Amino acid sequence: MNARETLKINKKGHLEIGGADCVELTEKFGTPLYAFDEAYIRKMMRIYRDTLYNEYGEKGLVLYASKAFSCKAIYRIADEEKIGVDVVSGGELYTALRAGFPAEKIYMHGNNKLDYEIGEALDCKIGCIVADAYSEIDKIDAEAKKRGMKQKILLRINPGVEAHTHAFVQTATTDSKFGFSIQDGTAEKASIYALSKENVILEGYHCHIGSQIFEKQSFVIAVEKCMRFAADMKEKHGFVMQTLNLGGGYGIWYTDEDRKISPEGYAEYLQALISAVKEKAKENGLKLPYLLIEPGRSIVGEAGITLYTVGAIKEIPGIKTYVAVDGGMFDNPRYALYQSKYTPILANRANEECTEMVSIAGKCCESGDLIAVNVSLPKAKSGDILAVLSTGAYNYSMAMNYNRNLIPPCVLVKDGQAEYIVLPQTYQDLTRNDVIPTRLQKK
Ligand code: LLP
């Protein structure tokens, strides 16, 4: 197992997260269970925040990309750590506000924001909206006018950078539903359009090239292209970019095929971006923009694990052994969507040698409902506790009720003590919104 500071194996041979024995966690909270180490989350937020302030002065803000994991507690942590957040829907915005997160430190994204979402953002006096289409510029302008206000916006631009990641999580190649392309001139046209609007204030630009990216160079190239574009806009139209948001996307460790970056190591990604911004500002005669970054996965991903109980084990001689758990694609759809890889560990026998190659199956009625394929484990038996590592990002936030399975609860561990931050769903929750029309009611 990789030496990850949030995880340890204790004297009983049990896996620990944040100082809590995972077997004890499952005895107390049941399975499946998402468990998060608060110290790791805070450490990541601080590393980004301190690096930005130390290297760039307080002329910028770290935004936690809350799509990675959204619930009230995470917004409280982000607020306590004095960073901002980005939200991508009315639902995330509502959650942040209900957690008491200051609206002025919230940025709103999305490639097709709905009228009511824009209305909600304006009503709470959100810090900034990142516009992604002409129709959005129109809507923000109209809604701001109705309210007698001016709204700060950024335009999402697409620098056309090919980053090495799964196609579905790549966002800034020319064929993307996100952003105005620099290359084909739409970013320039959209800027002029936004500048012509009375009730929006164009502050600058946003770009996000994709997720789970390890190559620093991809980020640096994106910076270069954005800065070059900003220089063009200044030369051609006299528009001075005040703000540049460089998105998120830094990769994390899922298996030993991935690079293992220490929390401190992520500072280097930000340092590379900052150096590129400074260098390109100088080269292009631009003033230094207010700088934003939006890491999501790298803040919560390695901070979280999922704990399951092993159930049925199916050995198909000469083919495969399926170890089925009490979760599946309803708590982690990432294998089904992206063939993502994960590292499982038997949490109750974490010291034992791996002797078998197995696939971890979920309990949904779907052959593709797998969590990890061809992974090594000690010989598993029914009742074992299986931990899947690095599930803190895009697991709970992408969970669903397929087959009317219950979305697992989340606990937050601090100094070995765990508390709920998301309660278990109940069967009543599942049927809460179901309605039986009178004509179908049982007579
Ligand atoms: N900013 C914007 C505009 C984004 O679209 C994203 C992620 C982020 C920031 C945060 O990126 P991160 O630091 O987390 O890589 N469901 C996929 C990931 C989708 C990412 C979408 N955008 C997955 O499970 O891999």
Coordinates of C-alpha atoms in Angstrom, one line a residue, residues 11-422:
K11 CA -1.8 -2.9 15.6
K12 CA -5.0 -4.9 14.9
G13 CA -4.1 -5.0 11.2
H14 CA -7.1 -2.7 10.5
L15 CA -7.0 0.2 8.1
E16 CA -7.3 3.6 9.8
I17 CA -8.5 6.9 8.3
G18 CA -7.6 10.1 10.1
G19 CA -6.9 8.1 13.2
A20 CA -10.2 6.2 13.2
D21 CA -10.3 2.4 12.9
C22 CA -12.3 1.6 9.7
V23 CA -13.7 -1.6 11.2
E24 CA -15.0 0.3 14.2
L25 CA -16.4 3.0 11.8
T26 CA -18.4 0.3 10.0
E27 CA -19.6 -1.2 13.3
K28 CA -20.9 2.2 14.4
F29 CA -22.2 3.6 11.1
G30 CA -22.8 0.5 8.9
T31 CA -21.8 0.0 5.3
P32 CA -21.6 1.3 2.6
L33 CA -20.1 4.4 4.1
Y34 CA -18.1 7.3 2.8
A35 CA -15.4 8.4 5.3
F36 CA -13.5 11.7 4.9
D37 CA -10.4 12.8 6.8
E38 CA -10.9 16.5 7.7
A39 CA -7.2 17.1 8.3
Y40 CA -6.3 16.2 4.8
I41 CA -9.0 18.4 3.3
R42 CA -7.9 21.4 5.4
K43 CA -4.3 20.7 4.6
M44 CA -5.0 20.8 0.8
M45 CA -7.0 24.0 1.1
R46 CA -4.3 25.6 3.1
I47 CA -1.5 24.6 0.7
Y48 CA -3.3 26.1 -2.2
R49 CA -4.2 29.3 -0.3
D50 CA -0.8 29.8 1.3
T51 CA 1.0 29.1 -2.0
L52 CA -1.2 31.6 -3.8
Y53 CA -0.7 34.3 -1.1
N54 CA 3.0 33.7 -0.7
E55 CA 3.9 33.7 -4.4
Y56 CA 1.3 36.1 -5.7
G57 CA 0.3 38.3 -2.8
E58 CA -3.3 38.5 -1.7
K59 CA -4.3 39.3 -5.3
G60 CA -6.2 36.1 -5.8
L61 CA -8.4 33.5 -4.3
V62 CA -8.6 29.7 -4.2
L63 CA -12.0 28.4 -5.0
Y64 CA -12.9 24.9 -4.0
A65 CA -14.7 23.3 -6.9
S66 CA -17.6 22.0 -4.9
K67 CA -19.0 19.6 -7.6
A68 CA -16.3 17.2 -6.4
F69 CA -18.1 16.9 -3.1
S70 CA -20.9 19.1 -2.0
C71 CA -22.7 19.1 1.3
K72 CA -23.1 21.7 4.0
A73 CA -20.1 20.7 6.1
I74 CA -17.6 21.0 3.2
Y75 CA -18.7 24.6 2.6
R76 CA -18.1 25.3 6.4
I77 CA -14.6 23.9 6.1
A78 CA -13.9 26.0 3.0
D79 CA -15.2 29.1 4.8
E80 CA -13.1 28.4 7.9
E81 CA -10.1 28.0 5.7
K82 CA -10.9 31.4 4.1
I83 CA -11.1 30.2 0.6
G84 CA -14.0 30.7 -1.9
V85 CA -16.0 28.1 -3.8
D86 CA -17.4 27.5 -7.2
V87 CA -20.9 26.1 -7.7
V88 CA -22.4 24.7 -10.9
S89 CA -26.1 24.6 -10.1
G90 CA -28.8 26.2 -8.1
G91 CA -28.6 23.2 -5.8
E92 CA -24.9 23.7 -5.0
L93 CA -25.5 27.4 -4.5
Y94 CA -28.4 26.7 -2.2
T95 CA -26.3 24.2 -0.2
A96 CA -23.5 26.7 0.2
L97 CA -25.8 29.5 1.2
R98 CA -27.6 27.3 3.7
A99 CA -24.2 26.5 5.2
G100 CA -23.7 30.2 5.7
F101 CA -21.1 30.5 3.0
P102 CA -20.5 34.2 2.1
A103 CA -22.1 34.8 -1.3
E104 CA -19.4 37.2 -2.4
K105 CA -16.9 34.4 -2.4
I106 CA -19.0 32.1 -4.6
Y107 CA -18.4 31.8 -8.4
M108 CA -21.1 30.2 -10.5
H109 CA -20.4 28.0 -13.5
G110 CA -22.3 25.8 -15.9
N111 CA -22.7 25.6 -19.7
N112 CA -26.4 26.1 -19.6
K113 CA -27.5 28.0 -16.5
L114 CA -31.2 28.1 -16.1
D115 CA -33.1 31.4 -15.7
Y116 CA -34.0 30.6 -12.2
E117 CA -30.4 29.7 -11.3
I118 CA -29.2 33.0 -12.6
G119 CA -32.0 34.7 -10.7
E120 CA -31.0 32.9 -7.5
A121 CA -27.3 33.9 -8.1
L122 CA -28.2 37.6 -8.5
D123 CA -30.6 37.6 -5.6
C124 CA -28.0 36.4 -3.2
K125 CA -25.4 38.8 -4.6
I126 CA -23.1 36.2 -5.8
G127 CA -19.4 37.2 -6.3
C128 CA -19.2 36.4 -10.0
I129 CA -20.9 34.4 -12.7
V130 CA -18.9 32.7 -15.4
A131 CA -20.8 33.1 -18.6
D132 CA -20.6 30.2 -21.1
A133 CA -22.9 31.3 -24.0
Y134 CA -24.3 34.4 -25.6
S135 CA -27.7 33.6 -24.3
E136 CA -26.3 33.6 -20.8
I137 CA -24.8 37.0 -21.2
D138 CA -28.2 38.2 -22.3
K139 CA -29.9 36.6 -19.4
I140 CA -27.5 37.8 -16.8
D141 CA -27.8 41.3 -18.3
A142 CA -31.6 41.2 -18.3
E143 CA -31.9 39.8 -14.8
A144 CA -29.4 42.3 -13.4
K145 CA -31.3 45.2 -15.1
K146 CA -34.6 44.0 -13.5
R147 CA -32.9 44.2 -10.1
G148 CA -31.2 47.5 -10.8
M149 CA -27.8 46.1 -10.4
K150 CA -24.6 45.3 -12.4
Q151 CA -23.2 41.8 -12.2
K152 CA -19.6 40.9 -12.5
I153 CA -18.9 38.1 -15.0
L154 CA -16.0 36.2 -16.5
L155 CA -16.2 34.6 -19.9
R156 CA -15.3 31.0 -20.1
I157 CA -12.9 30.7 -22.9
N158 CA -11.5 27.6 -24.5
P159 CA -7.8 27.7 -25.2
G160 CA -7.8 24.5 -27.2
V161 CA -5.4 22.6 -25.1
E162 CA -5.2 18.8 -25.4
A163 CA -4.7 17.4 -21.9
H164 CA -4.0 13.7 -21.4
T165 CA -7.1 12.5 -19.6
H166 CA -10.2 10.6 -20.3
A167 CA -12.2 12.2 -23.2
F168 CA -15.3 12.8 -21.1
V169 CA -13.3 14.8 -18.6
Q170 CA -11.5 16.8 -21.2
T171 CA -13.0 20.2 -21.6
A172 CA -10.8 22.5 -23.6
T173 CA -10.2 21.0 -26.9
T174 CA -11.9 22.8 -29.8
D175 CA -14.8 20.3 -29.9
S176 CA -16.2 21.0 -26.4
K177 CA -19.6 22.1 -25.1
F178 CA -17.7 24.4 -22.8
G179 CA -16.5 27.9 -23.4
F180 CA -15.9 30.3 -26.3
S181 CA -13.1 29.2 -28.5
I182 CA -10.1 31.5 -28.7
Q183 CA -9.0 29.9 -31.9
D184 CA -12.1 30.5 -34.0
G185 CA -12.6 34.0 -32.8
T186 CA -15.8 33.5 -30.8
A187 CA -14.0 34.4 -27.5
E188 CA -13.2 37.8 -29.0
K189 CA -16.7 38.3 -30.3
A190 CA -18.3 37.2 -27.1
S191 CA -16.0 39.7 -25.2
I192 CA -17.1 42.6 -27.4
Y193 CA -20.7 41.4 -26.9
A194 CA -20.4 41.3 -23.1
L195 CA -18.7 44.7 -23.1
S196 CA -21.7 46.2 -25.0
K197 CA -24.1 45.2 -22.2
E198 CA -25.0 47.7 -19.6
N199 CA -25.7 45.5 -16.7
V200 CA -22.8 43.1 -16.8
I201 CA -19.2 44.0 -15.9
L202 CA -16.7 41.9 -17.8
E203 CA -13.9 41.2 -15.3
G204 CA -11.9 38.8 -17.4
Y205 CA -11.7 35.2 -18.3
H206 CA -12.0 31.7 -17.1
C207 CA -10.5 28.5 -18.5
H208 CA -10.5 24.9 -17.3
I209 CA -8.8 22.4 -19.5
G210 CA -10.0 19.1 -17.9
S211 CA -9.6 16.9 -14.9
Q212 CA -7.2 14.3 -13.5
I213 CA -4.3 15.9 -15.4
F214 CA -0.7 15.4 -14.2
E215 CA 1.3 17.3 -16.9
K216 CA 2.2 20.7 -15.6
Q217 CA 3.0 21.7 -19.1
S218 CA -0.7 21.4 -20.2
F219 CA -1.7 24.0 -17.6
V220 CA 1.2 26.3 -18.5
I221 CA 0.3 26.2 -22.2
A222 CA -3.3 27.1 -21.2
V223 CA -2.0 30.1 -19.2
E224 CA 0.1 31.2 -22.2
K225 CA -2.8 31.1 -24.5
C226 CA -5.1 32.9 -22.2
M227 CA -2.5 35.7 -21.5
R228 CA -1.8 36.0 -25.2
F229 CA -5.6 36.3 -25.8
A230 CA -5.9 39.0 -23.1
A231 CA -3.0 40.9 -24.7
D232 CA -4.8 40.7 -28.1
M233 CA -8.0 42.0 -26.5
K234 CA -6.0 44.9 -25.0
E235 CA -4.3 45.8 -28.2
K236 CA -7.3 45.5 -30.4
H237 CA -10.1 46.7 -28.2
G238 CA -8.5 48.4 -25.2
F239 CA -10.1 45.8 -22.9
V240 CA -7.9 45.2 -19.8
M241 CA -8.4 41.8 -18.2
Q242 CA -8.8 42.3 -14.4
T243 CA -9.3 38.6 -13.4
L244 CA -8.1 35.3 -14.7
N245 CA -9.5 32.1 -13.4
L246 CA -7.4 29.0 -14.4
G247 CA -9.8 26.3 -13.3
G248 CA -8.8 23.1 -11.6
G249 CA -7.8 19.7 -12.9
Y250 CA -4.8 18.5 -10.9
G251 CA -4.6 14.7 -10.9
I252 CA -4.6 12.5 -7.8
W253 CA -3.5 9.0 -6.9
Y254 CA -6.1 6.2 -7.5
T255 CA -3.7 3.3 -8.2
D256 CA 0.0 2.9 -8.6
E257 CA -0.4 3.8 -12.3
D258 CA -0.9 7.3 -11.1
R259 CA 1.6 9.7 -9.8
K260 CA 1.6 10.0 -6.0
I261 CA 1.8 13.7 -5.2
S262 CA 2.2 14.8 -1.6
P263 CA 0.0 17.6 -0.4
E264 CA 3.1 19.9 -0.6
G265 CA 3.7 18.6 -4.2
Y266 CA 0.5 20.3 -5.3
A267 CA 2.0 23.6 -4.4
E268 CA 4.3 23.1 -7.4
Y269 CA 1.4 23.0 -9.8
L270 CA 0.2 26.4 -8.6
Q271 CA 3.8 27.7 -8.6
A272 CA 4.2 26.7 -12.2
L273 CA 0.9 28.5 -13.1
I274 CA 1.9 31.6 -11.1
S275 CA 5.3 31.8 -12.8
A276 CA 3.7 31.4 -16.2
V277 CA 1.2 34.2 -15.4
K278 CA 4.0 36.5 -14.2
E279 CA 6.2 35.8 -17.2
K280 CA 3.5 36.2 -19.8
A281 CA 2.2 39.4 -18.2
K282 CA 5.6 40.9 -18.5
E283 CA 6.1 39.6 -22.0
N284 CA 2.7 40.9 -23.2
G285 CA 2.8 44.2 -21.3
L286 CA -0.2 43.2 -19.1
K287 CA -0.8 44.0 -15.5
L288 CA -1.0 41.0 -13.2
P289 CA -4.6 39.8 -13.1
Y290 CA -6.5 38.9 -9.9
L291 CA -5.8 35.1 -10.0
L292 CA -8.2 32.3 -9.2
I293 CA -7.8 28.5 -9.3
E294 CA -10.5 25.9 -8.7
P295 CA -9.2 22.6 -7.5
G296 CA -11.8 20.0 -6.5
R297 CA -10.6 16.5 -6.9
S298 CA -7.1 17.2 -5.4
I299 CA -8.7 18.7 -2.2
V300 CA -11.2 15.9 -1.4
G301 CA -10.3 13.0 -3.5
E302 CA -7.6 11.3 -1.5
A303 CA -9.2 12.5 1.7
G304 CA -12.1 10.0 1.2
I305 CA -12.6 6.3 1.2
T306 CA -15.6 4.1 0.8
L307 CA -16.2 1.2 3.2
Y308 CA -18.2 -1.8 2.0
T309 CA -19.1 -5.2 3.4
V310 CA -18.2 -8.2 1.2
G311 CA -21.2 -10.3 0.3
A312 CA -21.4 -12.9 -2.5
I313 CA -18.2 -14.3 -4.0
K314 CA -18.5 -15.8 -7.4
E315 CA -15.6 -17.8 -8.8
I316 CA -15.8 -18.5 -12.5
P317 CA -13.1 -21.1 -13.0
G318 CA -10.5 -20.0 -15.5
I319 CA -12.2 -16.6 -16.0
K320 CA -12.6 -14.4 -13.0
T321 CA -13.6 -14.1 -9.3
Y322 CA -16.2 -11.5 -8.5
V323 CA -16.2 -10.1 -5.0
A324 CA -19.6 -8.4 -4.6
V325 CA -20.1 -5.6 -2.1
D326 CA -23.1 -3.9 -0.6
G327 CA -22.5 -0.8 -2.8
G328 CA -21.8 -0.3 -6.5
M329 CA -22.4 2.1 -9.3
F330 CA -25.1 3.9 -7.2
D331 CA -22.4 5.2 -4.8
N332 CA -19.5 5.2 -7.3
P333 CA -20.4 5.3 -11.0
R334 CA -16.9 6.1 -12.2
Y335 CA -16.0 2.7 -13.5
A336 CA -19.3 2.5 -15.4
L337 CA -18.7 6.0 -16.8
Y338 CA -14.9 6.2 -17.4
Q339 CA -13.5 2.7 -16.6
S340 CA -11.8 4.4 -13.7
K341 CA -9.3 2.4 -11.7
Y342 CA -9.3 2.1 -7.9
T343 CA -7.3 0.4 -5.2
P344 CA -9.3 -1.8 -2.8
I345 CA -7.9 -3.0 0.5
L346 CA -9.4 -5.4 3.0
A347 CA -9.8 -3.0 5.9
N348 CA -10.1 -5.8 8.6
R349 CA -7.0 -7.6 7.3
A350 CA -5.0 -4.8 5.9
N351 CA -1.6 -6.4 6.6
E352 CA -2.3 -9.6 4.7
E353 CA -0.6 -10.4 1.5
C354 CA -2.6 -10.1 -1.7
T355 CA -2.8 -13.6 -3.2
E356 CA -5.8 -13.2 -5.6
M357 CA -6.8 -11.3 -8.7
V358 CA -10.5 -10.4 -8.4
S359 CA -13.0 -7.9 -9.7
I360 CA -15.1 -5.9 -7.3
A361 CA -18.8 -6.0 -8.3
G362 CA -21.6 -3.8 -7.1
K363 CA -25.2 -5.0 -6.3
C364 CA -27.0 -3.3 -9.2
C365 CA -28.8 -5.2 -11.9
E366 CA -26.3 -4.2 -14.5
S367 CA -23.3 -6.2 -15.7
G368 CA -21.2 -3.0 -15.9
D369 CA -21.8 -2.3 -12.3
L370 CA -18.2 -2.8 -11.2
I371 CA -16.0 -0.8 -8.9
A372 CA -12.6 -2.2 -9.8
V373 CA -11.5 -4.8 -12.3
N374 CA -8.6 -7.2 -12.0
V375 CA -7.3 -6.0 -8.6
S376 CA -5.2 -7.9 -6.1
L377 CA -6.6 -8.7 -2.7
P378 CA -6.0 -11.3 0.0
K379 CA -8.5 -14.1 -0.3
A380 CA -11.8 -12.3 0.5
K381 CA -14.7 -13.9 2.4
S382 CA -18.2 -12.8 3.0
G383 CA -18.3 -10.3 5.9
D384 CA -14.9 -8.8 5.2
I385 CA -14.7 -5.0 5.2
L386 CA -13.5 -3.7 1.9
A387 CA -12.1 -0.2 1.6
V388 CA -11.9 1.5 -1.7
L389 CA -9.4 4.4 -1.6
S390 CA -9.4 7.9 -3.1
T391 CA -13.2 8.0 -3.4
G392 CA -13.6 11.5 -1.9
A393 CA -14.2 13.3 -5.2
Y394 CA -17.0 12.6 -7.7
N395 CA -18.4 9.7 -5.8
Y396 CA -21.0 11.0 -3.3
S397 CA -21.5 13.9 -5.6
M398 CA -22.4 11.6 -8.5
A399 CA -24.3 9.0 -6.5
M400 CA -27.8 8.1 -7.5
N401 CA -30.7 5.9 -6.4
Y402 CA -30.5 3.3 -9.3
N403 CA -32.5 0.2 -8.4
R404 CA -33.7 2.3 -5.5
N405 CA -30.6 1.6 -3.6
L406 CA -29.9 4.1 -0.8
I407 CA -27.1 6.6 -1.2
P408 CA -24.6 5.9 1.7
P409 CA -24.1 8.4 4.4
C410 CA -20.8 10.4 4.8
V411 CA -18.8 10.8 8.0
L412 CA -16.1 13.3 8.7
V413 CA -13.2 12.1 10.8
K414 CA -11.2 14.4 13.0
D415 CA -8.6 13.2 15.5
G416 CA -9.9 9.7 15.3
Q417 CA -13.5 10.7 15.9
A418 CA -16.2 10.4 13.3
E419 CA -19.4 12.3 12.9
Y420 CA -22.1 12.3 10.2
I421 CA -22.0 15.1 7.7
V422 CA -24.6 13.4 5.5

